[in-house]
GROMACS .gro file of C-alpha atoms in nm:
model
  328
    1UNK     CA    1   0.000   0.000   0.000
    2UNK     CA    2   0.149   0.337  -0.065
    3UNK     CA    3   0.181   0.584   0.247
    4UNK     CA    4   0.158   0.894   0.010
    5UNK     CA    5  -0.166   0.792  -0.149
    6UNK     CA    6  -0.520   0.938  -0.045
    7UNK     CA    7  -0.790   0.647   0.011
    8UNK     CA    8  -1.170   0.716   0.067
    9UNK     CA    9  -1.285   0.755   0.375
   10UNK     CA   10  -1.512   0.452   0.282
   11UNK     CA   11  -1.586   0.201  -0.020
   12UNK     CA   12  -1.952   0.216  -0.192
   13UNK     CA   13  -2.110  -0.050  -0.352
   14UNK     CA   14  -2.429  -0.096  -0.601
   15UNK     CA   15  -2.641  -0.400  -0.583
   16UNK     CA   16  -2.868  -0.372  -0.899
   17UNK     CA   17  -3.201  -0.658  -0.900
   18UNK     CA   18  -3.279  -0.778  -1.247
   19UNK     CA   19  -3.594  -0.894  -1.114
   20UNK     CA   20  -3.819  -0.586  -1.040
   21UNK     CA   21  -3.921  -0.332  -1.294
   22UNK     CA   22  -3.926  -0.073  -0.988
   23UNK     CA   23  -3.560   0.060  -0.855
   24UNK     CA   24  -3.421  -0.249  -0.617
   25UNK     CA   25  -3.088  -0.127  -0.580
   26UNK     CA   26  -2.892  -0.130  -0.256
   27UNK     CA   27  -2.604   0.002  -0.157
   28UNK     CA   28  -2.326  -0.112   0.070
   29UNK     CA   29  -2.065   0.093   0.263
   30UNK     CA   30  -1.755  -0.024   0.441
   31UNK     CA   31  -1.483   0.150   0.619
   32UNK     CA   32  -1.210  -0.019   0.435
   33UNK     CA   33  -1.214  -0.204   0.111
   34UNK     CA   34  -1.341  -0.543   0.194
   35UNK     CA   35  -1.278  -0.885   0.200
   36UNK     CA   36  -1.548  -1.169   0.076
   37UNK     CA   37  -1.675  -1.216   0.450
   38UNK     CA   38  -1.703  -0.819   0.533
   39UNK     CA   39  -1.925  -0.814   0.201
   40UNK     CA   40  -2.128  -1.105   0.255
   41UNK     CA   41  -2.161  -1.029   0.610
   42UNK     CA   42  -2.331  -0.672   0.554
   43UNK     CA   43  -2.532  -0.885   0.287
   44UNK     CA   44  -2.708  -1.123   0.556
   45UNK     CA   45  -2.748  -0.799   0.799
   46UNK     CA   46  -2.910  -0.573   0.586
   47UNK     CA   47  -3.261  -0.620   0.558
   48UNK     CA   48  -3.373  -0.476   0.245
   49UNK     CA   49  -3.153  -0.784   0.068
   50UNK     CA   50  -3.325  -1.063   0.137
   51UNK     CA   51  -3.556  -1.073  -0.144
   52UNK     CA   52  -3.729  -1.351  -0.049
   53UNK     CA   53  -3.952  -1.059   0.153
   54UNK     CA   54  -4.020  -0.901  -0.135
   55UNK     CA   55  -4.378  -0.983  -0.256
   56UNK     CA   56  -4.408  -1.075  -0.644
   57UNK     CA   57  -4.719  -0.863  -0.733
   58UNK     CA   58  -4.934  -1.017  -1.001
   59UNK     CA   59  -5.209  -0.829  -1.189
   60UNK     CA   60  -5.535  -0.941  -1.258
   61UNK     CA   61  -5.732  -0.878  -1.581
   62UNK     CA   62  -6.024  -0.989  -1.644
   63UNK     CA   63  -6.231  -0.943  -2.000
   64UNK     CA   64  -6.573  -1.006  -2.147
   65UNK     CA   65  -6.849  -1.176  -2.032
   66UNK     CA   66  -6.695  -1.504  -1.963
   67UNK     CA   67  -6.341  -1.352  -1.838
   68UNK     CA   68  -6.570  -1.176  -1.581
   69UNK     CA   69  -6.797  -1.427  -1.470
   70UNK     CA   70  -6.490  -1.667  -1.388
   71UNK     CA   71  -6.290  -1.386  -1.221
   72UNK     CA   72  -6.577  -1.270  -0.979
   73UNK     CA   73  -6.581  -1.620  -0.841
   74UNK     CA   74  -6.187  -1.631  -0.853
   75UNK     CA   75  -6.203  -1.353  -0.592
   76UNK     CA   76  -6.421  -1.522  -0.417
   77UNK     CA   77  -6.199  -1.830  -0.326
   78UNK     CA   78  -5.924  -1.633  -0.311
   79UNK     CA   79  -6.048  -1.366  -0.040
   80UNK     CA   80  -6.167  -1.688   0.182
   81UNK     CA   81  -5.835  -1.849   0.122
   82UNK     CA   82  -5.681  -1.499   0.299
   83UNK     CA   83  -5.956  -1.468   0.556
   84UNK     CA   84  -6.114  -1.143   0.353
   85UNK     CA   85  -6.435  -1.073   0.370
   86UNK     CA   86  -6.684  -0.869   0.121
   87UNK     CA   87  -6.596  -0.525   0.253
   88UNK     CA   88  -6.222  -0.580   0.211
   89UNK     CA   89  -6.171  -0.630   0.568
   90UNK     CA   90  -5.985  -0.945   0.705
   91UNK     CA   91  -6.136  -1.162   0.944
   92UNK     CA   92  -5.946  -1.473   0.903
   93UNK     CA   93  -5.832  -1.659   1.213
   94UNK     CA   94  -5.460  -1.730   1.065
   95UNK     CA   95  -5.123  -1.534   1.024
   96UNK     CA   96  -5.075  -1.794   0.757
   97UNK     CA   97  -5.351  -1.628   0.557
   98UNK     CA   98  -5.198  -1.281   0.556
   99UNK     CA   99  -4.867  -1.458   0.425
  100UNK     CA  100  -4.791  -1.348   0.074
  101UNK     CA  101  -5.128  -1.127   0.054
  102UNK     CA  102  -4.966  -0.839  -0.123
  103UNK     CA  103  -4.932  -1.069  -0.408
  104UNK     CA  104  -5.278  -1.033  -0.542
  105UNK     CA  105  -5.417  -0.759  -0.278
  106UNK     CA  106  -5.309  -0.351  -0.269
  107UNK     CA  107  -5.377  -0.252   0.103
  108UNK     CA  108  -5.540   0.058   0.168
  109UNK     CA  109  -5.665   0.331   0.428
  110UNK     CA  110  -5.778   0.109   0.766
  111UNK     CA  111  -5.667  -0.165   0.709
  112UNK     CA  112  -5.839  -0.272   0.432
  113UNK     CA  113  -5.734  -0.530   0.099
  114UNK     CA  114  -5.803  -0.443  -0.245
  115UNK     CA  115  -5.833  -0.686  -0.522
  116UNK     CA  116  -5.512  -0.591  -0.815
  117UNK     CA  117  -5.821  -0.657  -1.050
  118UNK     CA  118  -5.910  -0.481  -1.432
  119UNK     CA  119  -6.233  -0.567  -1.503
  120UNK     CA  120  -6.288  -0.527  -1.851
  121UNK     CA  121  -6.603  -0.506  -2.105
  122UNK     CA  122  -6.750  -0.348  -2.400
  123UNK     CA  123  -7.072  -0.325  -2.245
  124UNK     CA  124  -7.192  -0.232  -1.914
  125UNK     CA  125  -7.410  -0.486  -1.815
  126UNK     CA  126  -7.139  -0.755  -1.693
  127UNK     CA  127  -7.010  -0.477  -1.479
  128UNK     CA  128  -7.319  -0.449  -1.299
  129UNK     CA  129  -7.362  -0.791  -1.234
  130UNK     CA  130  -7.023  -0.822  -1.105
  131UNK     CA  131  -7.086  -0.517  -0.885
  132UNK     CA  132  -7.400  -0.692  -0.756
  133UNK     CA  133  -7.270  -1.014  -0.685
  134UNK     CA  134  -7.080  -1.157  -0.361
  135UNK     CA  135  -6.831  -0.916  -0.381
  136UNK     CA  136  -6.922  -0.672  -0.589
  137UNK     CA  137  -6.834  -0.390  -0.389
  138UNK     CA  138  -6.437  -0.508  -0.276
  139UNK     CA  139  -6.338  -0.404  -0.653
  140UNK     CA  140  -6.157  -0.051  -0.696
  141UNK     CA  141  -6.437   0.146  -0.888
  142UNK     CA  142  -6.216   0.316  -1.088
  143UNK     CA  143  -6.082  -0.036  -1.234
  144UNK     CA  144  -6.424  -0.097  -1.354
  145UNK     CA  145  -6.358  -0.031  -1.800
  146UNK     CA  146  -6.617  -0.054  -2.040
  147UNK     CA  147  -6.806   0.059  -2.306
  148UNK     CA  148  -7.172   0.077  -2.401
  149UNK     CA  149  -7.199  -0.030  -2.740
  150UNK     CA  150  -7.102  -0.437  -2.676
  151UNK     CA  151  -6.875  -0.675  -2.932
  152UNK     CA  152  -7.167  -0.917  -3.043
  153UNK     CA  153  -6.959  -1.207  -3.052
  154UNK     CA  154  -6.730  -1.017  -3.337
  155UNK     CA  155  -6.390  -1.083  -3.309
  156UNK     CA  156  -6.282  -0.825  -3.521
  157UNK     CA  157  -6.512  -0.510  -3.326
  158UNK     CA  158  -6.314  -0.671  -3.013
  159UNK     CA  159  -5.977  -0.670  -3.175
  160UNK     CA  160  -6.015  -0.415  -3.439
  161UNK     CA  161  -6.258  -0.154  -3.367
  162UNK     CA  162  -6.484  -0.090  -3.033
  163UNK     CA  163  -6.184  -0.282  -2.844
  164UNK     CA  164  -5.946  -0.068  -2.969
  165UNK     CA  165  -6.123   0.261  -2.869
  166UNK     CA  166  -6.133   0.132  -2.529
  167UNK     CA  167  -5.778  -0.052  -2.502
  168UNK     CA  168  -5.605   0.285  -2.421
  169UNK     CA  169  -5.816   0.336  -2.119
  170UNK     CA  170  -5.773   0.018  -1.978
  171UNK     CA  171  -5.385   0.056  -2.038
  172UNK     CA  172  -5.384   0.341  -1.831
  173UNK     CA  173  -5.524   0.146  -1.575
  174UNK     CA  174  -5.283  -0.138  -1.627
  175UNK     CA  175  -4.990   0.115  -1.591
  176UNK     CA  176  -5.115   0.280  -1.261
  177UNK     CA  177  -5.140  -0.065  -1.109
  178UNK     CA  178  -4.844  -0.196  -1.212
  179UNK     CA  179  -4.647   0.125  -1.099
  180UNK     CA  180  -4.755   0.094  -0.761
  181UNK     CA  181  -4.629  -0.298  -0.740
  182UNK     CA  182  -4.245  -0.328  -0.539
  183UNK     CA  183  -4.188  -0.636  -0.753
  184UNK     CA  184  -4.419  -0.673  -1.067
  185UNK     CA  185  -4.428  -1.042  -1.155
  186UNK     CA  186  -4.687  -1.033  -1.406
  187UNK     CA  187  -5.029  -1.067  -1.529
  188UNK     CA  188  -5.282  -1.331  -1.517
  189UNK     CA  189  -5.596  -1.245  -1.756
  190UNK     CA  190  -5.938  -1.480  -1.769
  191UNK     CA  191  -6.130  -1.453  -2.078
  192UNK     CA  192  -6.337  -1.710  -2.337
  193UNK     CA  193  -6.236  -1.748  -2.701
  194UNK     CA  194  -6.526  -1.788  -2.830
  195UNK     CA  195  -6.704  -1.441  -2.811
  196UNK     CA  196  -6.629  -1.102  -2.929
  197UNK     CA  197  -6.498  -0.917  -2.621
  198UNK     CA  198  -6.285  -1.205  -2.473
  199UNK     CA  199  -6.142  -1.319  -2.716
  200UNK     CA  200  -6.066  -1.025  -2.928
  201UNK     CA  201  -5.987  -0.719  -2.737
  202UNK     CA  202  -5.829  -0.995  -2.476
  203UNK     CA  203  -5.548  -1.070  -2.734
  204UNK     CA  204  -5.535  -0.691  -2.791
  205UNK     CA  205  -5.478  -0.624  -2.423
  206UNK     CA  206  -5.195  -0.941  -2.467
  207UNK     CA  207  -5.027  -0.783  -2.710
  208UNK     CA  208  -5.039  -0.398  -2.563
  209UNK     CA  209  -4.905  -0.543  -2.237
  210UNK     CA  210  -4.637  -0.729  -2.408
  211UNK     CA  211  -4.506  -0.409  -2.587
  212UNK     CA  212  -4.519  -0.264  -2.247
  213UNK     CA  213  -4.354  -0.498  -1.973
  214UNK     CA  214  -4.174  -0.731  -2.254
  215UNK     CA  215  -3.959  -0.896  -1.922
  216UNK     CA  216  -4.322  -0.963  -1.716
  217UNK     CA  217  -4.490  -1.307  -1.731
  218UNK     CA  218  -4.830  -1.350  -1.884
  219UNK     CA  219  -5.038  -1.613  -1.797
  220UNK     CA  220  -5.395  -1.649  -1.951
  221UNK     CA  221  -5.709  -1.874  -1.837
  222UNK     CA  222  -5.853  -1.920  -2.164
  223UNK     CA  223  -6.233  -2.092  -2.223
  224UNK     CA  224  -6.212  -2.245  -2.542
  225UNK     CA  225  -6.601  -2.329  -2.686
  226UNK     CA  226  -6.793  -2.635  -2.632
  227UNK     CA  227  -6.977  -2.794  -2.919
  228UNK     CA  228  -7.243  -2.913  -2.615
  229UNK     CA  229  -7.260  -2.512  -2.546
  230UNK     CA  230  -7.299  -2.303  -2.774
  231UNK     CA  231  -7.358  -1.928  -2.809
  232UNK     CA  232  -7.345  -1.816  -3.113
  233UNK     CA  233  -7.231  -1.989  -3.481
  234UNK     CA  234  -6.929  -1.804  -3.555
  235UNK     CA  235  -6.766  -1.935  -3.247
  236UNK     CA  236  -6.479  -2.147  -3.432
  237UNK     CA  237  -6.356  -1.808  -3.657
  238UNK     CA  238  -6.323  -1.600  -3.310
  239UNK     CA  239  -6.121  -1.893  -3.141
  240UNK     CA  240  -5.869  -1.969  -3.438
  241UNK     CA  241  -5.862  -1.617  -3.454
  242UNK     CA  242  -5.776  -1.553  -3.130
  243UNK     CA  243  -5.522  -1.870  -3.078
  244UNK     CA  244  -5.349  -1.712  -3.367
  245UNK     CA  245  -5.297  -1.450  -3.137
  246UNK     CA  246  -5.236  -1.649  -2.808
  247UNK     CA  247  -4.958  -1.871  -2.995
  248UNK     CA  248  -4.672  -1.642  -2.982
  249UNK     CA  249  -4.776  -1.479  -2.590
  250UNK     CA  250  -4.891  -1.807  -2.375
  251UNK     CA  251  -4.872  -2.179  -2.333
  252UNK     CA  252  -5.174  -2.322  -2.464
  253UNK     CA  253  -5.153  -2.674  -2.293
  254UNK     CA  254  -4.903  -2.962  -2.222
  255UNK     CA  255  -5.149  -3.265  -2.293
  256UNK     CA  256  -5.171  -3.410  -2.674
  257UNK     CA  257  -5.485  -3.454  -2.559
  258UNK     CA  258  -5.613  -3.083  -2.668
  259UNK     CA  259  -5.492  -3.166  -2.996
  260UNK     CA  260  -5.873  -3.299  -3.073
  261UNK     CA  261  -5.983  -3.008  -2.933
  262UNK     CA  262  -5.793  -2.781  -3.173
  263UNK     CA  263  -5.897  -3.001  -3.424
  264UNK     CA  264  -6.254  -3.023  -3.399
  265UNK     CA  265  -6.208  -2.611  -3.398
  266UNK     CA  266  -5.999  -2.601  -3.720
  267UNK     CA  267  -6.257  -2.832  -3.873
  268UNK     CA  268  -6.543  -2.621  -3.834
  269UNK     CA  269  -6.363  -2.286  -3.906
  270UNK     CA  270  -6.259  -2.480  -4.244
  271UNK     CA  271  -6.612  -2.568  -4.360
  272UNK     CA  272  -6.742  -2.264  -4.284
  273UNK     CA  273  -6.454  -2.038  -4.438
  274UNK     CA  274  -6.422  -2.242  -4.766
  275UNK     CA  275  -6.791  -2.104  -4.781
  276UNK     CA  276  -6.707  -1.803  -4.662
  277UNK     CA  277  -7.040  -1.802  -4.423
  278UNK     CA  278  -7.085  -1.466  -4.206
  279UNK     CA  279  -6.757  -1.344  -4.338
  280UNK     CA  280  -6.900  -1.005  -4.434
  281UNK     CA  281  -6.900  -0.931  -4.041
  282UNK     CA  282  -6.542  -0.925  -4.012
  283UNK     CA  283  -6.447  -0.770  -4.340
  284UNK     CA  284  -6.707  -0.498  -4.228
  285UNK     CA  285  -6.493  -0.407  -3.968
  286UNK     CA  286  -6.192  -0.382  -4.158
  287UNK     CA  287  -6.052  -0.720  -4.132
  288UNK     CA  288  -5.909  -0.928  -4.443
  289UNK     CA  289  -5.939  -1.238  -4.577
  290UNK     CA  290  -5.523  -1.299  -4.566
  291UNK     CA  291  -5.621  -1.286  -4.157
  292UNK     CA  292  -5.832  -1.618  -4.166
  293UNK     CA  293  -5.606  -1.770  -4.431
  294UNK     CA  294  -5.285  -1.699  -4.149
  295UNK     CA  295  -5.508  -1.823  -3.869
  296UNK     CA  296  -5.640  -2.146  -4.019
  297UNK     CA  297  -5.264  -2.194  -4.141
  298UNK     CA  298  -5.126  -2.192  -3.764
  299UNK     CA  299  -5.397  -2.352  -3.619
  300UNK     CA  300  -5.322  -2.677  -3.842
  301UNK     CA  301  -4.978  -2.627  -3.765
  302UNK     CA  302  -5.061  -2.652  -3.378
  303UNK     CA  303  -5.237  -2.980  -3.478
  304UNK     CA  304  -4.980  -3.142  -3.649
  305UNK     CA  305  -4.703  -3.057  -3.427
  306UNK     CA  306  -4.920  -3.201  -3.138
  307UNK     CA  307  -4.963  -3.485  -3.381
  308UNK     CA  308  -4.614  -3.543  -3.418
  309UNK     CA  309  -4.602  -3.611  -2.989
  310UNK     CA  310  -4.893  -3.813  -2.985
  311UNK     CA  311  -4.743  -4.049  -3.297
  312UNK     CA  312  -4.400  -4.033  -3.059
  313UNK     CA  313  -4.575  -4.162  -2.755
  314UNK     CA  314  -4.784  -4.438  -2.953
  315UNK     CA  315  -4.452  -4.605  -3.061
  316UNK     CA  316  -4.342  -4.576  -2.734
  317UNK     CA  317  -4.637  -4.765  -2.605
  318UNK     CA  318  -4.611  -5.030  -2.932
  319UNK     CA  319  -4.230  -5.108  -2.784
  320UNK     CA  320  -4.302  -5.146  -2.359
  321UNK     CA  321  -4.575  -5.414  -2.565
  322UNK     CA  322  -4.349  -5.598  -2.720
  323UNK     CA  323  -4.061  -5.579  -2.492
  324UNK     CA  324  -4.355  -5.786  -2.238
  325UNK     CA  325  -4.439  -6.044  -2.518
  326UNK     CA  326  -4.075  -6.114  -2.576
  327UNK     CA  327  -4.015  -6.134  -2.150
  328UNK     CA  328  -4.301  -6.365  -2.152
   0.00000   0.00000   0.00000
């Protein structure tokens, strides 16, 4: 060390997280410049480090009809799970249940939990059964969004058109919630594919958010349609349509199973595109033809590469059987 030289009176060091979107940076002083154990030493003292304490925020979005329906009763279990009741106020009989809380709940003036919620519509009637259910009245009322004119089971006004007027309002929304999270770990949105609010201003709202928080997870609950329940006849064009969109932002399943789901889908959207049945409401609304063609193209590719897994795990079954006819 060189007696003529002029050291700091003390060493600084910057911790930067990778894992929030929020500043998580720390930093460490020391007297002298320090050894391994001096650093992690003030490491395991200091609080503010161990991120395990840090709560991983998600935010909920819920959209259309279905996406609401399902995410009303969501917050239902999940307020019982943490002891809340319909005012916001917890009455559970458990620390465990406050463990972890700030993960789906914003707490506010006395005490009370907020649901991290969007509820999202393009007409106003699914907000006021929400608002009228269970509870109804634990939502933020400014995270109530919709419109007044409704989708009417049209992809493209969801996607295109009367979603897209609205999309900007909900983002603002989106942004205010997720800049009041510590540690944002994502979103979690509940919708249907088969109408016209659900599944296309949902995949709008996917692909807004993605611009947006390109590092956050997104996880969707997605209802595909049910040839026992049906709605409404154009149900396979908004679903292929709309799975199109989900391909590139989500995990669709892990089962070859769903293949014949996907199937019976692409089967129906075929028959009725090659006659180009109720096509006129999309194009209407400024969609083209090139859109379906795409869609139907990756929705057959889904199929066959689920094929190829289901072919793989066949064989796999044809050799265990004749490994056990050659053993006996």
């Amino acid at each position: 060390m060189n007696p003529d030289a002029v050291y700091p009176d003390y060493f600084r060091f910057r911790l930067i997280s990778n894992s929030c979107s929020v500043s998580d940076h720390l930093w460490l002083d020391f007297p002298s410049f320090p050894t391994v154990d001096d650093f992690f030493g003030q490491l395991q003292k200091d609080p503010l480090t161990h991120r395990r304490d840090i709560m991983r925020e998600i935010v909920h979005l819920q959209a259309g009809q279905c996406g609401n329906q399902i995410g009303a009763k969501f917050w239902e279990v999940i307020s019982d799970e943490h002891g809340i009741d319909p005012t916001g106020t917890y009455h559970g009989d458990s620390d465990l249940q406050l463990d972890r809380i700030n993960v789906y709940y914003n707490e506010a003036s006395g005490g009370k939990y907020v649901p991290r919620a969007i509820l999202v519509d393009l007409e106003p009637g699914t907000m006021d059964s929400v608002r009228s259910g269970p509870f109804g009245q634990i939502f933020r009322p400014d995270n109530f969004v919709f419109g007044q004119s409704g989708a009417g089971n049209n992809w493209a006004k969801g996607h295109y058109t009367e979603g897209a007027e609205l999309v900007d309002s909900v983002m603002d929304v989106v942004r205010k919630e997720a800049e009041s999270c510590d540690c944002l770990q994502g979103f979690q949105l509940t919708h249907s594919l088969g109408g016209g609010t659900g599944s296309g201003m949902g995949t709008l709202l996917i692909s807004k958010i993605r611009e947006e928080y390109p590092d956050r997870i997104m996880n969707t609950f997605s209802v595909v349609p049910s040839p026992k329940v049906s709605d409404t006849v154009v149900e396979p064009y908004n679903a292929t349509l709309s799975v199109h969109q989900l391909m590139a932002a989500t995990f669709i399943g892990n089962s070859t199973a769903i293949q014949e789901l996907f199937k019976r889908i692409s089967e129906q959207f075929t028959a009725m595109f090659r006659r180009k049945a109720f096509l006129h409401w999309y194009t209407g609304e400024g969609m083209d033809e090139m859109e379906f063609t795409e869609a139907e193209s990756n929705m057959n590719d889904l199929v066959s590469e689920y094929q190829q897994y289901q072919d793989a795990t066949a064989e796999e079954g044809e050799f265990e059987e004749e490994g056990e006819e050659e053993a006996t």
